[in-house]
Tab-separated table of C-alpha atoms in Angstrom:
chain	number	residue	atom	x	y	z
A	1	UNK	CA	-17.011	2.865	-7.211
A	2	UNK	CA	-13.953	4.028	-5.092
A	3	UNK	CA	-10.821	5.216	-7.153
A	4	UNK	CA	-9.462	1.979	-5.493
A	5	UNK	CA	-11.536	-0.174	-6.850
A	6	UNK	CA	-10.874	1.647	-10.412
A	7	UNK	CA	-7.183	1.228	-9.859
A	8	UNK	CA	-7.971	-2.864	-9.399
A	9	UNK	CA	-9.954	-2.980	-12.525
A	10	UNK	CA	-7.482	-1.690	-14.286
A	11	UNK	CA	-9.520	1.868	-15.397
A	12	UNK	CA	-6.577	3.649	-13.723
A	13	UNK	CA	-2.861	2.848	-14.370
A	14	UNK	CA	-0.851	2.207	-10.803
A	15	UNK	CA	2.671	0.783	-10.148
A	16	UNK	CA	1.199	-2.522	-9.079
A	17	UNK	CA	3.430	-4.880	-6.559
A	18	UNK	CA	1.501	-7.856	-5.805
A	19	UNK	CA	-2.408	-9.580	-6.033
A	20	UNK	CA	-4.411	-12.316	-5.755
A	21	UNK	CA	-8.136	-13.406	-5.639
A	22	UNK	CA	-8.926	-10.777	-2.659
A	23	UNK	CA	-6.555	-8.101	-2.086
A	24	UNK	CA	-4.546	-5.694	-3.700
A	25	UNK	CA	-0.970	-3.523	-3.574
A	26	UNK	CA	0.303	-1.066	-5.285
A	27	UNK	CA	2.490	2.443	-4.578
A	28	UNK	CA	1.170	5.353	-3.387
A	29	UNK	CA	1.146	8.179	-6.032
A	30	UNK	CA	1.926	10.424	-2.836
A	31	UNK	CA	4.876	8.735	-0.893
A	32	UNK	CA	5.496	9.609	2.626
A	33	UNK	CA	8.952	7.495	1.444
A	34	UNK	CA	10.041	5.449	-1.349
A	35	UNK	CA	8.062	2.411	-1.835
A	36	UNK	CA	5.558	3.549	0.312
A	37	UNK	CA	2.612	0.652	-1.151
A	38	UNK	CA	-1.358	0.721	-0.444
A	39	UNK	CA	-2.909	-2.765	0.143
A	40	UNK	CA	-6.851	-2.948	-0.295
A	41	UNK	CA	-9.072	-5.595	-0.173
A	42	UNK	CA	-10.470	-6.222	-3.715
A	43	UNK	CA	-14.182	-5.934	-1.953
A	44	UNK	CA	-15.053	-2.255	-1.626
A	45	UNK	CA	-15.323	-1.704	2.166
A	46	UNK	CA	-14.729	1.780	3.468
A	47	UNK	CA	-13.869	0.811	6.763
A	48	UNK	CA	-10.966	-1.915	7.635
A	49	UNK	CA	-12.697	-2.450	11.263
A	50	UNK	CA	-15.908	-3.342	8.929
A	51	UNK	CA	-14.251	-6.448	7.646
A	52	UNK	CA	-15.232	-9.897	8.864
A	53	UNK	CA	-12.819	-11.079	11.071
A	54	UNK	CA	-11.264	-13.683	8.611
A	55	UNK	CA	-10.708	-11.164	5.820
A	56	UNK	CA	-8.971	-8.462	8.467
A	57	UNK	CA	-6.688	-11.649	9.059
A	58	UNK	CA	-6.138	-12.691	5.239
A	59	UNK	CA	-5.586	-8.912	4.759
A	60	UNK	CA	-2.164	-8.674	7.713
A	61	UNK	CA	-1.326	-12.337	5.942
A	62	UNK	CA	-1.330	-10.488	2.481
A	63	UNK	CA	0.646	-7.315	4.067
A	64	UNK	CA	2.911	-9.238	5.863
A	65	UNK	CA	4.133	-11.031	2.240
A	66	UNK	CA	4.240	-7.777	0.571
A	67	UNK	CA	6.218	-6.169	3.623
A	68	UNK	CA	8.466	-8.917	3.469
A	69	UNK	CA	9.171	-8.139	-0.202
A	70	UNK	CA	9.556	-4.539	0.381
A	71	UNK	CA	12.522	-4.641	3.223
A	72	UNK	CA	14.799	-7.376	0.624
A	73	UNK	CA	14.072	-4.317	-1.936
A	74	UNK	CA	14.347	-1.112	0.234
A	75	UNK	CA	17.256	0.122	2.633
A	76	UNK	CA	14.913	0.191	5.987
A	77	UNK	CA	15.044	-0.734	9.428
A	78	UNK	CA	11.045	-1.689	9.753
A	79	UNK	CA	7.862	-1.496	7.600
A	80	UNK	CA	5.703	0.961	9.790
A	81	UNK	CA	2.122	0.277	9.554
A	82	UNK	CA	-0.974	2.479	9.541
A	83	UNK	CA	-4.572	1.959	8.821
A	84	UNK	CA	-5.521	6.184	8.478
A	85	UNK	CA	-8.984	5.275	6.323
A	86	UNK	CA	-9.906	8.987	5.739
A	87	UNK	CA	-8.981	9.855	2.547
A	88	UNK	CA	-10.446	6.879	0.478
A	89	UNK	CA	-13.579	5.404	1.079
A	90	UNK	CA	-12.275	1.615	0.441
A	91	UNK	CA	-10.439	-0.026	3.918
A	92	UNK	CA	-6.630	0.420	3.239
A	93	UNK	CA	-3.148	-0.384	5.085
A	94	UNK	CA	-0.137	1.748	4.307
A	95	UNK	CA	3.008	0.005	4.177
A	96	UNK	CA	6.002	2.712	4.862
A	97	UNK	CA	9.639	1.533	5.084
A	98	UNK	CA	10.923	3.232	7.582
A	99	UNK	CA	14.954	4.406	9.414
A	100	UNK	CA	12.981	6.010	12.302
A	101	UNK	CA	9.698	6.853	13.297
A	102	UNK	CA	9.749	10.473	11.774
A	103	UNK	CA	9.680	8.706	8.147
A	104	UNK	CA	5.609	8.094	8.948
A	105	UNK	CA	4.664	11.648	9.158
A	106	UNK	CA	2.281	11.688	6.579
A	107	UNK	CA	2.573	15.680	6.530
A	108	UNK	CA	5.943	14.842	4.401
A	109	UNK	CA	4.925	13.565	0.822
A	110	UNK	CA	7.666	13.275	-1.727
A	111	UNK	CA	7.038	15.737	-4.085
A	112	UNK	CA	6.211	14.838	-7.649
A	113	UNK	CA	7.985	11.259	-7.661
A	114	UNK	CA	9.732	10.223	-10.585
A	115	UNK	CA	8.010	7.454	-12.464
A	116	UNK	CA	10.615	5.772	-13.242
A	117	UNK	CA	12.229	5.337	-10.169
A	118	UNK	CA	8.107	4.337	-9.016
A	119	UNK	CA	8.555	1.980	-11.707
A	120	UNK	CA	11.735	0.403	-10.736
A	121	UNK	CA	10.649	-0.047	-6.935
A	122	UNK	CA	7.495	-1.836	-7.772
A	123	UNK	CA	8.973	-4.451	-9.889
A	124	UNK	CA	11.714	-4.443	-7.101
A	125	UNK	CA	8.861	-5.366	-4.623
A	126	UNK	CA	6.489	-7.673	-6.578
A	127	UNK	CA	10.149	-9.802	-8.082
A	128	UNK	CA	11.077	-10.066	-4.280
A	129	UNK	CA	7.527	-11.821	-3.332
């Protein structure tokens, strides 16, 4: 079982922003920026390119709402978009608001970020969906 699939079942706390039957978002615990939010499918694949072609498309559907929910909370430009897959075994899109394209250097992690302010930008998110 993949620490993502812990995190859905509820075995490890997360600042949750949105679900429903399938997939999953919640913050990253290691920001590139604020609000910087993880969306999984809630089947444990390690590889997004692994899903069948209708869940890959349900899965951009289900980004798409949450990055909709994150630019009416966040001061951005864009959402930026990657699909990295390396450090999880469980498929995975990172949703990073963005000014510029420097804010997705994932090299740059906001150090220890304050859980309150993690708290406050989740329920930001999820009451903008």
């Amino acid at each position: 079982m993949t620490i993502f699939s812990r995190i859905i079942a509820g075995e490890i706390p997360c600042y949750k922003v949105a679900e429903d039957d399938r997939f999953f978002a919640f913050l990253d615990i290691n920001p590139v920026n604020w609000g910087h939010t993880l969306v999984v499918p809630k089947e444990e694949t390690d590889y997004i390119f692994d899903l069948d072609d209708k869940s890959l498309g349900d899965m951009m559907v289900f980004a798409k709402k949450v990055a909709s929910a994150m630019k009416k909370t966040l001061p951005c430009r864009k959402i930026g978009v990657a699909v990295l897959g390396l450090e999880v075994p469980h498929a995975h899109i990172h949703l990073v608001p963005i000014q510029n394209e420097g804010d997705m250097d994932f090299r740059n992690k906001i150090a220890n970020p304050d859980p309150e302010k993690m708290k406050e930008i989740a329920a930001g998110i999820a009451a903008n969906l």
